[in-house]
Amino acid sequence: MTTSTPPSASGTTEVVLEADGLTKHFPVRKRGRELLSRTARSVRAVEDVTLRLHRGRVTALVGESGSGKSTVARLLAQLYPQTAGSIRLRGEPVDAKGGRRFRAYSKRVQMIFQDPFASLNPVHTVRYHLTRALKIHGNAGKTPQELEEALAHLLTRVQLTPPERYVDKFPHELSGGQRQRVAIARALGADPEVLLADEPVSMLDVSIRLGVLNLLRDLKERLHLAILYITHDIASARYFADETFVMYAGRVVEGGDSETVTQRPAHPYTQLLIDSAPDPDRPAAQEKDGGTGEPPSLINPPTGCRFNPRCPYAMEVCARKVPPRFAIGDGDGHFAACWLYDAGLSDADKVKLRPVEGVS
Amino acid sequence: SNPGANSTNEGVLNVGMPNGPQTENNNPFLNTSAASSLGYRRLLFEPLAMVNETKPADKAKPWLATEWEWSDNFHKLSLTIRDGATWSDGKPLTAEDVAFTFELLKKNPGLNVDSVPYDTITASGSKVEVGFPRSQFVNQKKILEQLIVPKHIWSTIENPSTDTLKNPVGSGPYTLKTFTPQTVTLTVRDSYWQELPKVKEVRYTSYSDNNAQTTALATGAAEWSFVFIPNYEAVYTSKDPEHYKLYFPPVLGIHGLWFNTKVAPWDNAALRRAVNMVINRDDIFTQGEAGYFYPKVDNITGIPTPAGDSYIAPEFKSKIVNVDVDGAKKELAAAGFTFQGEKLVDPTGKPVTLKMTVPSGWSDYVTNLEIIKDNVSKIGIEATVDLPNADAWSKALDTGDFQAALHWTNNGPTPYDIYENIMNGALYKPIGEGGINGNYGRYENPEATALLNEYANAADDAARTAALHKIQQIHVRDMPVAITSAANAGGQYSTKNWVGWPDESNQYAPLQPTLENALDVVLHLKPAA
Amino acid sequence: MTVVPTTGTATPVAAPVKRRRLRFVANPKATVGLVILGFFALVAVIGPWIAPYDPSGRSNDLLQGPSAAHWFGTTHLGQDIFSQVLVGTRSVMVVGFVAGIVATILSILVGVTSGYLAGAGSEVLSALSNVFLVLPALPLMIIITSTLPETGTLTIALVIGLTSWAWGARVLRAQTLSLRGRDYVEAARATGEKSSRIILFEILPNLTAVIASGFVGTVIFAVTLEITLAFIGIGAGGDWNWGTVLYWAQSQQALAQGAWWWFVPAGLAIALLGTALSLVNFGIDEFVSPRLRGGGKTNVKTADGHTVRMRVGFTPVLATKARSEGRETP
Amino acid sequence: MSYLLKRIAFYLFTAWAAITINFFIPRVIPGDPVQALITRSRGQMTSEAVQSLYVLFGLDKDASLVEQYFTYLGQLLSGDLGLSFTYFPSPVSQVLGDGLPWTLGLVGITTVLGFLIGTALGTGIGWRRGSWADALIPVTTFVSSIPYFWLGLIAIALLTGPDSFFPASGAYDNGLVPNPDLQFIGSVLRHGILPAFTILISSMAGWILSMRNMMVTVASEDYVTVAHAKGLSDRRVMVSYAARNALLPNVSGFALSLGFIVGGTLLVEIVFSYPGLGLQLFQAVGAKDYPLMQGIFLIITLSVLLANFLADVAYLALDPRTRREG
Amino acid sequence: MTDAVLEIRGLNVDYGLGDEAVHAIRDVDLTLHRGEVLGLAGESGSGKSTLAYGLTRLLPPPGVITSGEVRYHPDGGDPVDVLRMTHPELRRFRWAETAIVFQGAMNSLNPVHRISTQLTDVIKAHDPRGSSASRLARARELLHLVGISADRLDSYPHQLSGGMRQRVMIGMALALEPKVVIMDEPTTALDVVVQRQILRQLVELRERLGFSVVFITHDLSLLVEFSDRIAIMYGGRIVEEAASADLYRDPLHPYSHGLLNSFPALRGPKRELTGIPGSPPDLRAMPAGCAFHPRCPHAMERCGVEVPVLGVPPEKNHTTHEGPADRTVACWLHPVHDHGL
Ligand SMILES: Nc1ncnc2c1ncn2[C@@H]1O[C@H](COP(=O)(O)OP(=O)(O)OP(=O)(O)O)[C@@H](O)[C@H]1O
Ligand SMILES: Nc1ncnc2c1ncn2[C@@H]1O[C@H](COP(=O)(O)OP(=O)(O)OP(=O)(O)O)[C@@H](O)[C@H]1O
Ligand SMILES: [Mg+2]
Ligand SMILES: [Mg+2]
Ligand code: NI
């Protein structure tokens, strides 16, 4: 197998799941004086996110902790109702709040949770977990033998072989990597078209991570699943994803082909992220002075571009208007939501908010 | 320093009652007041006459009334009120006050505990005339016992039935000194129409239960009380045999096993008589009643002796019921009962069982029933003791939903109250209908009812005696209640500090500190040597 | 890029859950508790058969101290106290366990449902359990039992059960609330499981220990309550239980009469049963939260023979020289 | 802030619900105060008295349960608790006024003391886990399994008597009048010792155990290890790092137990003839004295709620995490 | 290299006693030099934290140190053995000489005390005579040192973000100007931007104050960038120790090699990632011989029998390296050519 698969080479670009203007606000309880005011307070966890998942492609969603990645995944899995925006599965609008429709939807879109230690019920065996997934979605066959075969098939798919050895084990008897595989097998039990993987490896040891990621890649290639790979490790996105989207404070700030985004980051936040990632090849002395400050509050997010208070290049316009996506033009669909890439800004808009140098 | 403290304790009489903490309430008309519950109303207020229940045939002792006279077949009472009695605020006690008290009862049925039907009430000079719509022969005692209150105080009280009378003014020799929920202290006043009592201060302490009261008696902290003490020798008298005494004279009220005479096979008088014959009254007295509490009643008529001696019909005078299993069996055989092996079978062929009920917490009653259960097994009756709670028990009796139950009757100056309570057809209510006030056994006998009426309204003693004798015959024949014990009017006392108590040899009064005679008792007390 | 199979070298972890379950029994506290409890359960079953006398049967041995004929002495009616205690065990155990079961079921129904469901229904259930929590148990029981016409053992058990679930419900609700957010519950939902199945199969099994300890707690509570009620004379009417024995002792002023044997056996039996149940509860607590486990030895012998105690913050040092068999330093 | 508002709403609702339950339960049951009074007197009161008592208690008028309920609520709001039947016609508030101080004084103080001592002991035992102090646990478990009343009765049997320092019953010597003088206070203290010890001994064990368990749990928290690593003195780590945090979960438990003072130690009051609310309640139940029962339940309910409220406030004070400012 | 501040010799740590015992640290020898940053890497459960807490005797029960020596060289004084100290001595030694920054900052700060209290009480414990005003001034200074404004002194831990809490802990560690600061995964819970900010600050502070750092993490790429020397742990033993650059360029132990090949690189050409097959060993049932041999692609017969000795590898000793043995490895592929230590 090769080290990378150019996105264009993956053949198909058929869109399976797409989200348009996806928005999620979590209401926060009012307190004290606010009881009198009429404005409702909420955590604006996800704001106007648009993305597409393609058949047989891995799309990475990166961004720091709390930027809304998991929320996007849960919205796509319909575990939360969205505040605004639409989700379309194979072009059809999705509305799967209730029981039966949710089931039908979950058969096609499955989610893998972040923590393999927490996402399997400690009191149930592997068999129970997988059987349920199969049964719910009618993949269990009719006879016990068929079920047994289906189980074996699932376990083999996630390379837990021989299946007999794992099928009757309890989660605590499995290693982290094995558990994560069981979680993946469970998701596959529904025979989905889309797999939403929420930080599937962040809880795993370095030596085990690779195995799980390779497995995901293998699934993509063999079963042509559309996979959303959520992570905060941008380096792993470079290695495993065809496309990468970067989120900051609930908004997608940059996206495009993974190699381009990681090697030629356009948005100042992506640049900061990449500069901050540990890099053994870079001598400590060579380090640039990176950005400072903390991620913004999502209850009262900054106006305009949410990164503007930390951005070394912030301009007048950044604090006023939310930047739309600007195509960068150096790679496959590479875009950034940043005013720096708007050619048509007036001079007034371009006035710097702060002196560029000497940021402390 | 503490107003209630009395460092010398000299001249103090300590009375105890097991009634729990009290709330200040000195209203003498209310049974719920502390004054009634502890009995100190008896020392603050006085009756018209002092009736000795243990000797009901004796004439009452004149008290606030020096004379009284019934006329018009007990439809009318003329009282002569004592001259020289004063209220504790110094005002003289007059016939006006007596008339006012009766008026008060007439106007406030809530205060008229004995439901005496007062009609016309007039006072003139030292005389009071009271008229009644019917004969009050059976109520004589209740009327004469009435505590008299001062008009000048009570006429200003807005609602006498909800007044707690913070400053009681009475004609008795004592006044209220202090009140605490635990102890009420009375102190003797300067002037009194009789000789002032030797007891200078009376302290009523309310202990919260029998155990605490018993302990207080055993330690001498209480010198006079009325409480059930099991095994009194071990727990009480042995602590100071020379001084610790008890005196439990019977009065004319009883406790017995009431049969539901409307429930087969207990509608059969022979069966009831047989049961009466096998009940071991000695065991009940010694084990259930600890050998003193409710005195044993073994006369076949159920009339407690010696208090009721003079009322017993001559043919029953010496008829004592002793355990007689064979006699009972004969009686049963004659009535068509048979034995299947050990089991008694009624004439219809059903085995005889007896379900007796008693409130679960009433230990002496429960013990008595356990004994009876044992006794009736000797004549092949399988008995059970059912222990519902007190409410369910009252309800069962009220609606007739029981086979047999231990219960009491009213008491009074003659055995009339006992029989009336058991047999009066006017009280009868069919099974299932509640609101019954006596006759729990649903006993229906027009003859008995007529005789009871005759007794209450008879014009002369001879007629009364005749009626009472016939009633006794009916009772002996029908045995609606197997009478086992007499109601008591006794108490425990200590002669360590005070002597002069009533006892077997000097039965001038019953010994319960809450009865009206309490005042008479206190007036008799003298410091011990 | 290579896909590296991780199979083959997986270290098989030995015994499955069985051992985990057994560990509870291996807990010495729980074992002692269970043994005593088993003893009482046995007596509850066979007590009436092995009792030497009819507990209500009178005899002529009035108020006698312990003897060969009457191990625990007799009452004022000559009843055998040993038989009363033996026969009374059944009522105590029945009340304890029936009440425990009823209250546990109710607390699960209310607690778990209100914990899992969100919204108004949950709030109502939670308020309901809070109201029941505020009502004082003993007075309430006194009122209820003194008002029921028939207060047999079973009635008492039911009443206790029906009024004492609130605490358990509150604990279970809190637990369920925390479980509800667990990934595996979310994952089950994402797989498409129904709510009822999630509650029954995903959440409930994980509450076992909490439920068990709530159950034991309620049993202790119910037993004490029944005995207390019987002692103040409003408990189960005809049935013997330890409280009834004490009630008779008290109403006959046994202690004042010097009849200590009338009081002591039943009192000790209560204390013993209570202790046994508490021990089982400790066992469960320690099972759930390993930190509480006494963990056998806490005292360690150092190489030079001293004994030191293991304690937080000061790790004991057994030997300060490098072990000789480790590596030789040339 | 909203936290407190929410709590207050919750308290109001709970109070209302409890009051309603307290109202209905005694009324849906058979029996009435008159019957109870007659029954209790066992022949000492004639059966003719029944009618006069119905009139006296005002029970002769028919009022529907709902009507009664609203009358009751109305009276309650105006602070009128009605008249007691047992002590007719004393107002319930007066009866309660007689009992409450004793209950608060004896049971309240000992409950608080039990909590404090138990917590202190539990802190020590938990901190020195594995030392001899652990042996105390089985002992306290056993002792706490003994019912209050049994312990009290044994204490009375063994320790009281004619010449004993300890009185067997009452709250003060007979004949004394409640007055803040030395004689009276001395007497109160003397009467309080035995019941107090009974409560202390039975209630302490629970606190010891839960505090010990919390200490053990907290002792392995990282911040305790950090405190050790900082070289702080053992005392400071124990008190200010471990015990301070271990105490938090016990605060709400303590609040609940404070509320149960009246109900929980009813038996102590009965056994020691202590003239508190518990004893009154017991009598009220026996006498079907609804107004008094309701009054006492009201007090219990309010005190539980008050205790819980105080616990909430204490929690706010003790645990800064619940204080959300800004 | 500079002289040693901390020398660990033959340290063994068990969890539990007797047969139940888990040998979490086995015969560890390690030297921390003055002023250096020593990185400790290895996967989860390899004993990194146990080593860090063991040498300060802060292991929670049932941890016991079964044998070993931890020699601390104070400035100018005679070396002392930390493991022989009495409790009061230990208390005085702690924080004043070695301070620890624990794994999760949320749990390291007592949630119920203000930051100021937690900063000042350590100063007070070691210098009871100072005035509270001076202590407060020092606390303010410390916060400033780690880049937090002084008005945060009155905050409670939950009012600070994760990064700020971590900084507070670092500030607290420096309160008494210790010679050694041990940091157990101080940045794992933080995102990369904040992580970098903190580490940069740490490097600055070390340059200014001159303490030595033991830096624990399993993120090898972070270590390579920040530390001077790296020790790799596996199964309770140190399997390789070398200067960071040497280790990165030329790992000798197959495990180190595998570790380095498990990280995707953000820059440069895409490397092939091989990972490490198999799963970490169970400390209760350690394989005989070299603990890594079941997962080792180069395992030989000897590996399953004999525990390899940590020592200077022959090729390094005799060929390219300058200076005395500055790297060691425990692997039979590089049999030790023992010169003594
Ligand atoms: N149920 C919820 N209620 C309120 N706020 C929420 C809820 N779930 C998430 N949030 C908030 O929404 C924001 C985004 O959370 P999300 O979990 O999606 O972040 P993330 O990018 O997945 O972070 P991480 O990398 O830590 O998993 C956060 O500020 C979080 O606090
Ligand atoms: N209390 C304990 N009882 C038994 N074994 C323990 C205990 N604490 C830790 N261990 C074991 O000791 C070994 C070393 O643990 P340690 O915490 O030092 O690992 P680590 O390298 O710090 O791991 P991580 O990177 O996950 O923090 C682990 O295998 C762990 O299972
Ligand atoms: Mg997330
Ligand atoms: Mg660690
Ligand atoms: Ni050499």
PDB file of C-alpha atoms in Angstrom, chain C residues 170-247:
ATOM      1  CA  ARG C 170     -32.851  10.105  44.450  1.00  0.00           C
ATOM      2  CA  VAL C 171     -29.556   8.252  44.394  1.00  0.00           C
ATOM      3  CA  LEU C 172     -30.553   6.280  41.318  1.00  0.00           C
ATOM      4  CA  ARG C 173     -31.677   9.405  39.555  1.00  0.00           C
ATOM      5  CA  ALA C 174     -28.336  11.038  40.154  1.00  0.00           C
ATOM      6  CA  GLN C 175     -26.540   7.933  38.955  1.00  0.00           C
ATOM      7  CA  THR C 176     -28.742   7.605  35.917  1.00  0.00           C
ATOM      8  CA  LEU C 177     -28.207  11.234  35.066  1.00  0.00           C
ATOM      9  CA  SER C 178     -24.495  10.595  34.976  1.00  0.00           C
ATOM     10  CA  LEU C 179     -24.899   7.355  33.073  1.00  0.00           C
ATOM     11  CA  ARG C 180     -27.212   8.949  30.559  1.00  0.00           C
ATOM     12  CA  GLY C 181     -24.402  11.083  29.288  1.00  0.00           C
ATOM     13  CA  ARG C 182     -22.018   8.138  28.996  1.00  0.00           C
ATOM     14  CA  ASP C 183     -20.747   7.379  25.575  1.00  0.00           C
ATOM     15  CA  TYR C 184     -22.048   3.857  25.554  1.00  0.00           C
ATOM     16  CA  VAL C 185     -25.579   5.047  26.147  1.00  0.00           C
ATOM     17  CA  GLU C 186     -25.227   7.621  23.400  1.00  0.00           C
ATOM     18  CA  ALA C 187     -23.681   4.957  21.236  1.00  0.00           C
ATOM     19  CA  ALA C 188     -26.599   2.625  21.825  1.00  0.00           C
ATOM     20  CA  ARG C 189     -28.894   5.436  20.818  1.00  0.00           C
ATOM     21  CA  ALA C 190     -26.863   6.125  17.735  1.00  0.00           C
ATOM     22  CA  THR C 191     -27.065   2.444  16.877  1.00  0.00           C
ATOM     23  CA  GLY C 192     -30.821   2.881  16.899  1.00  0.00           C
ATOM     24  CA  GLU C 193     -31.864   1.302  20.205  1.00  0.00           C
ATOM     25  CA  LYS C 194     -35.241   2.204  21.681  1.00  0.00           C
ATOM     26  CA  SER C 195     -35.383   4.178  24.914  1.00  0.00           C
ATOM     27  CA  SER C 196     -36.946   1.342  26.849  1.00  0.00           C
ATOM     28  CA  ARG C 197     -34.195  -1.011  25.776  1.00  0.00           C
ATOM     29  CA  ILE C 198     -31.566   1.534  26.627  1.00  0.00           C
ATOM     30  CA  ILE C 199     -32.929   1.884  30.132  1.00  0.00           C
ATOM     31  CA  LEU C 200     -33.348  -1.833  30.663  1.00  0.00           C
ATOM     32  CA  PHE C 201     -30.245  -3.194  29.045  1.00  0.00           C
ATOM     33  CA  GLU C 202     -27.713  -0.412  28.959  1.00  0.00           C
ATOM     34  CA  ILE C 203     -28.340   1.604  32.096  1.00  0.00           C
ATOM     35  CA  LEU C 204     -29.879  -0.771  34.622  1.00  0.00           C
ATOM     36  CA  PRO C 205     -27.124  -3.389  34.583  1.00  0.00           C
ATOM     37  CA  ASN C 206     -24.638  -0.688  35.408  1.00  0.00           C
ATOM     38  CA  LEU C 207     -26.645   0.374  38.418  1.00  0.00           C
ATOM     39  CA  THR C 208     -26.588  -3.060  39.999  1.00  0.00           C
ATOM     40  CA  ALA C 209     -24.278  -2.153  42.819  1.00  0.00           C
ATOM     41  CA  VAL C 210     -26.121   1.041  43.627  1.00  0.00           C
ATOM     42  CA  ILE C 211     -29.405  -0.805  43.572  1.00  0.00           C
ATOM     43  CA  ALA C 212     -28.031  -3.570  45.740  1.00  0.00           C
ATOM     44  CA  SER C 213     -26.716  -1.180  48.311  1.00  0.00           C
ATOM     45  CA  GLY C 214     -29.985   0.740  48.260  1.00  0.00           C
ATOM     46  CA  PHE C 215     -31.798  -2.528  48.771  1.00  0.00           C
ATOM     47  CA  VAL C 216     -29.708  -3.473  51.766  1.00  0.00           C
ATOM     48  CA  GLY C 217     -30.146   0.006  53.178  1.00  0.00           C
ATOM     49  CA  THR C 218     -33.900  -0.252  52.872  1.00  0.00           C
ATOM     50  CA  VAL C 219     -33.887  -3.655  54.499  1.00  0.00           C
ATOM     51  CA  ILE C 220     -32.061  -2.234  57.506  1.00  0.00           C
ATOM     52  CA  PHE C 221     -34.459   0.650  57.599  1.00  0.00           C
ATOM     53  CA  ALA C 222     -37.550  -1.540  57.293  1.00  0.00           C
ATOM     54  CA  VAL C 223     -36.421  -3.963  59.959  1.00  0.00           C
ATOM     55  CA  THR C 224     -35.702  -1.174  62.402  1.00  0.00           C
ATOM     56  CA  LEU C 225     -38.975   0.483  61.590  1.00  0.00           C
ATOM     57  CA  GLU C 226     -41.041  -2.657  62.031  1.00  0.00           C
ATOM     58  CA  ILE C 227     -39.423  -3.376  65.345  1.00  0.00           C
ATOM     59  CA  THR C 228     -39.861   0.186  66.468  1.00  0.00           C
ATOM     60  CA  LEU C 229     -43.509   0.170  65.513  1.00  0.00           C
ATOM     61  CA  ALA C 230     -44.099  -3.107  67.275  1.00  0.00           C
ATOM     62  CA  PHE C 231     -42.281  -1.763  70.279  1.00  0.00           C
ATOM     63  CA  ILE C 232     -44.571   1.205  70.620  1.00  0.00           C
ATOM     64  CA  GLY C 233     -47.522  -1.097  70.180  1.00  0.00           C
ATOM     65  CA  ILE C 234     -48.737  -0.343  66.692  1.00  0.00           C
ATOM     66  CA  GLY C 235     -47.026  -2.963  64.651  1.00  0.00           C
ATOM     67  CA  ALA C 236     -48.185  -6.235  63.262  1.00  0.00           C
ATOM     68  CA  GLY C 237     -50.941  -7.379  65.580  1.00  0.00           C
ATOM     69  CA  GLY C 238     -50.934 -11.104  65.958  1.00  0.00           C
ATOM     70  CA  ASP C 239     -47.542 -12.035  64.566  1.00  0.00           C
ATOM     71  CA  TRP C 240     -44.544 -12.404  66.742  1.00  0.00           C
ATOM     72  CA  ASN C 241     -41.487 -10.392  65.921  1.00  0.00           C
ATOM     73  CA  TRP C 242     -38.600  -9.124  67.954  1.00  0.00           C
ATOM     74  CA  GLY C 243     -40.340  -5.814  68.445  1.00  0.00           C
ATOM     75  CA  THR C 244     -43.389  -7.540  69.906  1.00  0.00           C
ATOM     76  CA  VAL C 245     -41.185  -9.365  72.360  1.00  0.00           C
ATOM     77  CA  LEU C 246     -39.700  -6.060  73.407  1.00  0.00           C
ATOM     78  CA  TYR C 247     -43.125  -4.495  73.532  1.00  0.00           C
TER      79      TYR C 247
END
